């Protein structure tokens, strides 16, 4: 009995010592192993707590389970059986577009086909103010690059280049059957963060792996896509039976002769004892390393951090490139018959997944002042919201929206059907083609004098929500939202083309379940002029009713600064000062904020956009309507809404630009409102 008590006391003391370290392994008091995590991050316990908050008491079994999970001396952490960090990281890595490739005709150190290895990344590293290319890497998600830790032993990462092929040309092109095919412009990203493995050793070469967290999401295209990783044990074990691997990079073609173009060769998977004989001064290779090479076929110094890959069947039984190794080190005489050594990626999937999962990491505290509205208190450095929008509290905490809820909301935006359109021949205030802008909505509103009319526009952004302007509801009441409308005075809209009559489906009038006006909207300054309408039911997408796309990622949001011409659509006032019976569209030119500020006494802020000119503008009746731009998304041209019509000159089209709410600045607000529905 005394022995049992002693063991229990020692285990408790051991647990107490470790439970202060989040993500560390732990031993539950029922003998099961797990990891110390915040309560809200343990799925099983979170489900129990949610049921308890809804009024359902804990069962006896649940009480026992929670007691076994407790962290002595701390109420923050629990010993969770599921390794939630790994689960979350694996989810991010499970990109089904990974590893898709072009032609396989790249054997023996030959140049690869243009855009056929879109995961290849080229890193420039700064050594004492001298920039030189020294390493490669692979894109593994829209935010992370995998490479070798030794690349940063004596230098600092300066920039990451994605979509690169020929280092000497700005735009890479090729001739095929008489046609010139060009790759998109290379994406160059700076101010990135490097995570070297904590146990990397320059002496033993062990744990030679690093992750680069990009400062912004990358936009996938034909030339930029992620490679697949061996996420499951079956794939990880495959590395033991593979005969040949692919090695790619911009390294040396031979001794002292570097390549300007991306090349690829095939190397044999070798027994580790061959590597041990070649590198006697370094400890014998273990399970965390691979050995591969052939005489005349090897990865050279410039390929450090690049992939050792294999083609296997993955998603939908399609062939994909899977990265099994990271180029670590080899002979100084490249291709002399000595094999190369590679970090075994399969042994580091848990490490990669945990690093990626730590993007979304927060400390949840319930605010007692407002029981109905639960928010998170987060350290400023971990806050996923715009700090400027969060009220500051003591001890370095700020009040922010729930990062988990925001992630859920973003998933609900940009359905597959978003932004698809008909003809674009609608420039200069002309009537648009029937059913060509299916996201356009009309808001039927009653004012304080009981007048009722369609006085604002809006855009459908998914099957349940409409985006519009907050000022539409100043001392006014929304009665319903009309979708699928074209000519207001006509019962059913039809058009005749080449003798054939085409009619749109009947319009749909849908009541609003709720209107969300931005909490910081000011009718005086016009700032935060944005609102969301939650419809009383889901709408069914059809040819005349469909959502517009939103700039949900940072890359698209930032691209607005390089755009010149936007489309503005609505049923508003025309040049002759009366409302139009049909939707009109015009093209307006973006104006910089400084020039825009000259036209208005109100302060124009970065969360606003300016556009317009003489005779081309959005007028009063277009309030809440979209300022849009046509972009390529998922390989197709789509309308993306960058602005919401907010306010302008009282003399519509007089040359003063119109002011629009910058939608990109409010994606988190939109996503949070949708997620907390």
CSV table of C-alpha atoms in Angstrom, one decimal, residues 393-604:
chain,number,residue,atom,x,y,z
A,393,UNK,CA,-6.9,45.8,-21.2
A,394,UNK,CA,-4.3,45.7,-18.5
A,395,UNK,CA,-1.3,43.3,-18.4
A,396,UNK,CA,-0.8,43.4,-22.1
A,397,UNK,CA,-4.1,41.7,-23.0
A,398,UNK,CA,-6.5,42.9,-25.7
A,399,UNK,CA,-10.1,41.9,-26.3
A,400,UNK,CA,-10.4,40.1,-29.7
A,401,UNK,CA,-12.9,37.9,-31.6
A,402,UNK,CA,-12.5,34.2,-31.3
A,403,UNK,CA,-9.9,33.1,-33.8
A,404,UNK,CA,-11.5,29.7,-34.1
A,405,UNK,CA,-14.8,31.3,-35.0
A,406,UNK,CA,-13.1,33.5,-37.6
A,407,UNK,CA,-11.6,30.4,-39.2
A,408,UNK,CA,-15.0,28.7,-39.4
A,409,UNK,CA,-16.5,31.9,-41.0
A,410,UNK,CA,-13.8,32.2,-43.7
A,411,UNK,CA,-14.7,28.6,-44.7
A,412,UNK,CA,-18.2,29.7,-45.4
A,413,UNK,CA,-17.1,32.5,-47.8
A,414,UNK,CA,-16.3,32.2,-51.5
A,415,UNK,CA,-18.4,29.1,-52.5
A,416,UNK,CA,-17.3,27.3,-55.7
A,417,UNK,CA,-19.9,29.3,-57.7
A,418,UNK,CA,-18.8,32.7,-56.6
A,419,UNK,CA,-18.0,35.5,-59.0
A,420,UNK,CA,-19.0,33.7,-62.2
A,421,UNK,CA,-20.4,36.1,-64.7
A,422,UNK,CA,-21.8,36.6,-68.2
A,423,UNK,CA,-20.7,39.3,-70.6
A,424,UNK,CA,-18.5,42.2,-69.4
A,425,UNK,CA,-19.7,44.5,-72.2
A,426,UNK,CA,-21.4,46.9,-69.7
A,427,UNK,CA,-18.9,49.8,-69.5
A,428,UNK,CA,-19.8,53.4,-69.1
A,429,UNK,CA,-23.2,53.2,-67.4
A,430,UNK,CA,-24.8,50.8,-69.8
A,431,UNK,CA,-27.4,48.2,-69.0
A,432,UNK,CA,-25.8,44.8,-68.1
A,433,UNK,CA,-26.9,41.6,-69.7
A,434,UNK,CA,-29.7,39.6,-68.1
A,435,UNK,CA,-28.5,37.3,-65.3
A,436,UNK,CA,-24.8,38.4,-65.8
A,437,UNK,CA,-24.4,39.8,-62.3
A,438,UNK,CA,-26.4,37.2,-60.2
A,439,UNK,CA,-25.1,38.5,-56.9
A,440,UNK,CA,-26.8,41.9,-57.1
A,441,UNK,CA,-29.6,42.4,-54.6
A,442,UNK,CA,-32.1,45.2,-53.8
A,443,UNK,CA,-33.1,46.2,-50.3
A,444,UNK,CA,-36.7,47.2,-49.8
A,445,UNK,CA,-36.6,49.7,-46.9
A,446,UNK,CA,-39.0,51.8,-44.9
A,447,UNK,CA,-37.8,55.2,-43.6
A,448,UNK,CA,-38.9,57.2,-40.5
A,449,UNK,CA,-41.7,58.8,-42.5
A,450,UNK,CA,-43.1,55.4,-43.5
A,451,UNK,CA,-42.0,55.7,-47.1
A,452,UNK,CA,-41.1,52.4,-48.6
A,453,UNK,CA,-38.9,51.8,-51.6
A,454,UNK,CA,-35.8,50.1,-53.0
A,455,UNK,CA,-33.2,52.5,-51.6
A,456,UNK,CA,-30.1,50.5,-51.3
A,457,UNK,CA,-28.2,47.7,-53.1
A,458,UNK,CA,-26.2,44.8,-51.7
A,459,UNK,CA,-24.4,41.6,-52.8
A,460,UNK,CA,-25.0,38.0,-52.0
A,461,UNK,CA,-21.9,36.5,-50.6
A,462,UNK,CA,-23.1,33.0,-49.7
A,463,UNK,CA,-26.5,31.2,-49.6
A,464,UNK,CA,-27.5,33.0,-46.4
A,465,UNK,CA,-25.8,36.4,-46.2
A,466,UNK,CA,-25.9,39.7,-48.0
A,467,UNK,CA,-23.2,42.4,-47.8
A,468,UNK,CA,-24.2,46.0,-47.8
A,469,UNK,CA,-23.5,49.4,-46.2
A,470,UNK,CA,-24.4,50.3,-42.6
A,471,UNK,CA,-25.7,53.8,-43.5
A,472,UNK,CA,-28.6,52.1,-45.4
A,473,UNK,CA,-30.2,51.5,-42.0
A,474,UNK,CA,-29.8,54.9,-40.3
A,475,UNK,CA,-33.3,55.5,-38.9
A,476,UNK,CA,-34.6,53.0,-41.4
A,477,UNK,CA,-36.1,49.5,-41.3
A,478,UNK,CA,-35.3,46.7,-43.8
A,479,UNK,CA,-38.5,44.9,-44.9
A,480,UNK,CA,-37.0,42.4,-47.3
A,481,UNK,CA,-34.2,41.6,-49.8
A,482,UNK,CA,-34.9,41.0,-53.5
A,483,UNK,CA,-32.7,38.6,-55.4
A,484,UNK,CA,-32.5,37.7,-59.1
A,485,UNK,CA,-33.9,41.1,-60.2
A,486,UNK,CA,-33.2,42.9,-63.4
A,487,UNK,CA,-35.9,45.3,-64.6
A,488,UNK,CA,-37.8,46.5,-61.6
A,489,UNK,CA,-41.0,47.5,-63.4
A,490,UNK,CA,-41.3,44.2,-65.2
A,491,UNK,CA,-42.9,41.0,-63.8
A,492,UNK,CA,-40.6,38.6,-65.5
A,493,UNK,CA,-37.3,39.5,-67.2
A,494,UNK,CA,-36.6,38.1,-70.7
A,495,UNK,CA,-34.2,38.8,-73.4
A,496,UNK,CA,-34.2,37.9,-77.1
A,497,UNK,CA,-30.9,36.9,-78.8
A,498,UNK,CA,-30.8,35.6,-82.4
A,499,UNK,CA,-34.5,35.0,-82.4
A,500,UNK,CA,-34.5,33.0,-79.3
A,501,UNK,CA,-36.1,34.3,-76.1
A,502,UNK,CA,-34.4,33.6,-72.8
A,503,UNK,CA,-36.2,34.3,-69.5
A,504,UNK,CA,-34.8,34.6,-66.0
A,505,UNK,CA,-36.4,32.6,-63.1
A,506,UNK,CA,-38.9,34.7,-61.0
A,507,UNK,CA,-37.3,37.1,-58.5
A,508,UNK,CA,-37.2,36.0,-54.9
A,509,UNK,CA,-38.1,38.3,-52.0
A,510,UNK,CA,-36.6,37.1,-48.8
A,511,UNK,CA,-37.1,38.6,-45.3
A,512,UNK,CA,-34.2,39.3,-43.1
A,513,UNK,CA,-33.6,37.3,-40.0
A,514,UNK,CA,-31.2,39.9,-38.6
A,515,UNK,CA,-29.1,42.9,-39.7
A,516,UNK,CA,-25.5,43.2,-38.3
A,517,UNK,CA,-24.3,46.8,-38.4
A,518,UNK,CA,-20.6,47.3,-37.6
A,519,UNK,CA,-20.2,48.1,-34.0
A,520,UNK,CA,-17.9,51.1,-34.7
A,521,UNK,CA,-19.9,52.6,-37.6
A,522,UNK,CA,-20.0,56.4,-37.5
A,523,UNK,CA,-22.5,58.3,-39.6
A,524,UNK,CA,-20.4,61.4,-39.0
A,525,UNK,CA,-17.1,60.1,-40.3
A,526,UNK,CA,-18.4,57.4,-42.6
A,527,UNK,CA,-15.9,55.0,-41.1
A,528,UNK,CA,-16.8,51.2,-40.8
A,529,UNK,CA,-19.7,51.7,-43.2
A,530,UNK,CA,-20.5,48.0,-43.5
A,531,UNK,CA,-23.4,45.7,-42.6
A,532,UNK,CA,-24.3,42.1,-43.0
A,533,UNK,CA,-27.9,40.8,-43.6
A,534,UNK,CA,-28.7,37.3,-42.4
A,535,UNK,CA,-31.6,36.1,-44.6
A,536,UNK,CA,-34.4,34.1,-43.0
A,537,UNK,CA,-33.6,31.1,-45.1
A,538,UNK,CA,-30.9,29.7,-47.4
A,539,UNK,CA,-31.3,30.7,-51.1
A,540,UNK,CA,-30.8,28.2,-53.9
A,541,UNK,CA,-28.1,29.2,-56.4
A,542,UNK,CA,-29.2,29.4,-60.0
A,543,UNK,CA,-28.4,31.3,-63.2
A,544,UNK,CA,-29.9,34.5,-61.8
A,545,UNK,CA,-28.9,34.1,-58.1
A,546,UNK,CA,-25.3,33.4,-57.1
A,547,UNK,CA,-22.6,34.8,-54.8
A,548,UNK,CA,-19.8,37.2,-55.5
A,549,UNK,CA,-16.3,36.4,-54.4
A,550,UNK,CA,-14.6,38.3,-51.6
A,551,UNK,CA,-10.8,38.9,-51.1
A,552,UNK,CA,-10.5,36.4,-48.3
A,553,UNK,CA,-6.7,36.0,-48.2
A,554,UNK,CA,-4.1,38.6,-47.6
A,555,UNK,CA,-2.5,38.2,-51.0
A,556,UNK,CA,-5.7,39.3,-52.8
A,557,UNK,CA,-6.4,42.0,-50.2
A,558,UNK,CA,-3.0,43.6,-50.9
A,559,UNK,CA,-3.4,43.4,-54.7
A,560,UNK,CA,-6.0,46.1,-54.5
A,561,UNK,CA,-3.2,48.7,-54.4
A,562,UNK,CA,-2.0,47.7,-57.9
A,563,UNK,CA,-5.5,47.8,-59.5
A,564,UNK,CA,-6.6,50.7,-61.7
A,565,UNK,CA,-10.1,50.1,-63.0
A,566,UNK,CA,-13.1,48.7,-61.1
A,567,UNK,CA,-16.7,47.8,-62.0
A,568,UNK,CA,-19.5,49.6,-60.1
A,569,UNK,CA,-23.0,48.2,-60.6
A,570,UNK,CA,-26.5,49.2,-59.4
A,571,UNK,CA,-30.0,50.7,-60.0
A,572,UNK,CA,-29.0,54.2,-58.8
A,573,UNK,CA,-29.2,57.7,-60.2
A,574,UNK,CA,-28.0,58.2,-63.7
A,575,UNK,CA,-26.6,61.2,-65.4
A,576,UNK,CA,-30.1,62.6,-65.9
A,577,UNK,CA,-30.8,62.3,-62.1
A,578,UNK,CA,-33.5,59.7,-61.9
A,579,UNK,CA,-33.3,56.1,-60.7
A,580,UNK,CA,-32.7,53.4,-63.3
A,581,UNK,CA,-35.3,50.7,-63.9
A,582,UNK,CA,-32.5,48.3,-64.9
A,583,UNK,CA,-29.1,47.6,-63.4
A,584,UNK,CA,-26.3,49.7,-64.9
A,585,UNK,CA,-22.6,49.2,-64.7
A,586,UNK,CA,-19.7,51.6,-65.3
A,587,UNK,CA,-15.9,51.4,-64.9
A,588,UNK,CA,-14.2,53.8,-62.5
A,589,UNK,CA,-10.6,54.5,-61.9
A,590,UNK,CA,-9.0,54.0,-58.4
A,591,UNK,CA,-7.7,57.2,-56.8
A,592,UNK,CA,-5.1,57.3,-54.1
A,593,UNK,CA,-6.3,58.4,-50.6
A,594,UNK,CA,-4.3,61.6,-50.6
A,595,UNK,CA,-6.0,62.9,-53.8
A,596,UNK,CA,-9.4,61.7,-52.5
A,597,UNK,CA,-8.8,63.5,-49.2
A,598,UNK,CA,-8.7,66.9,-51.1
A,599,UNK,CA,-12.4,66.4,-52.1
A,600,UNK,CA,-13.7,65.7,-48.6
A,601,UNK,CA,-13.5,67.2,-45.1
A,602,UNK,CA,-14.0,63.8,-43.6
A,603,UNK,CA,-10.8,61.9,-42.9
A,604,UNK,CA,-10.3,59.1,-45.4
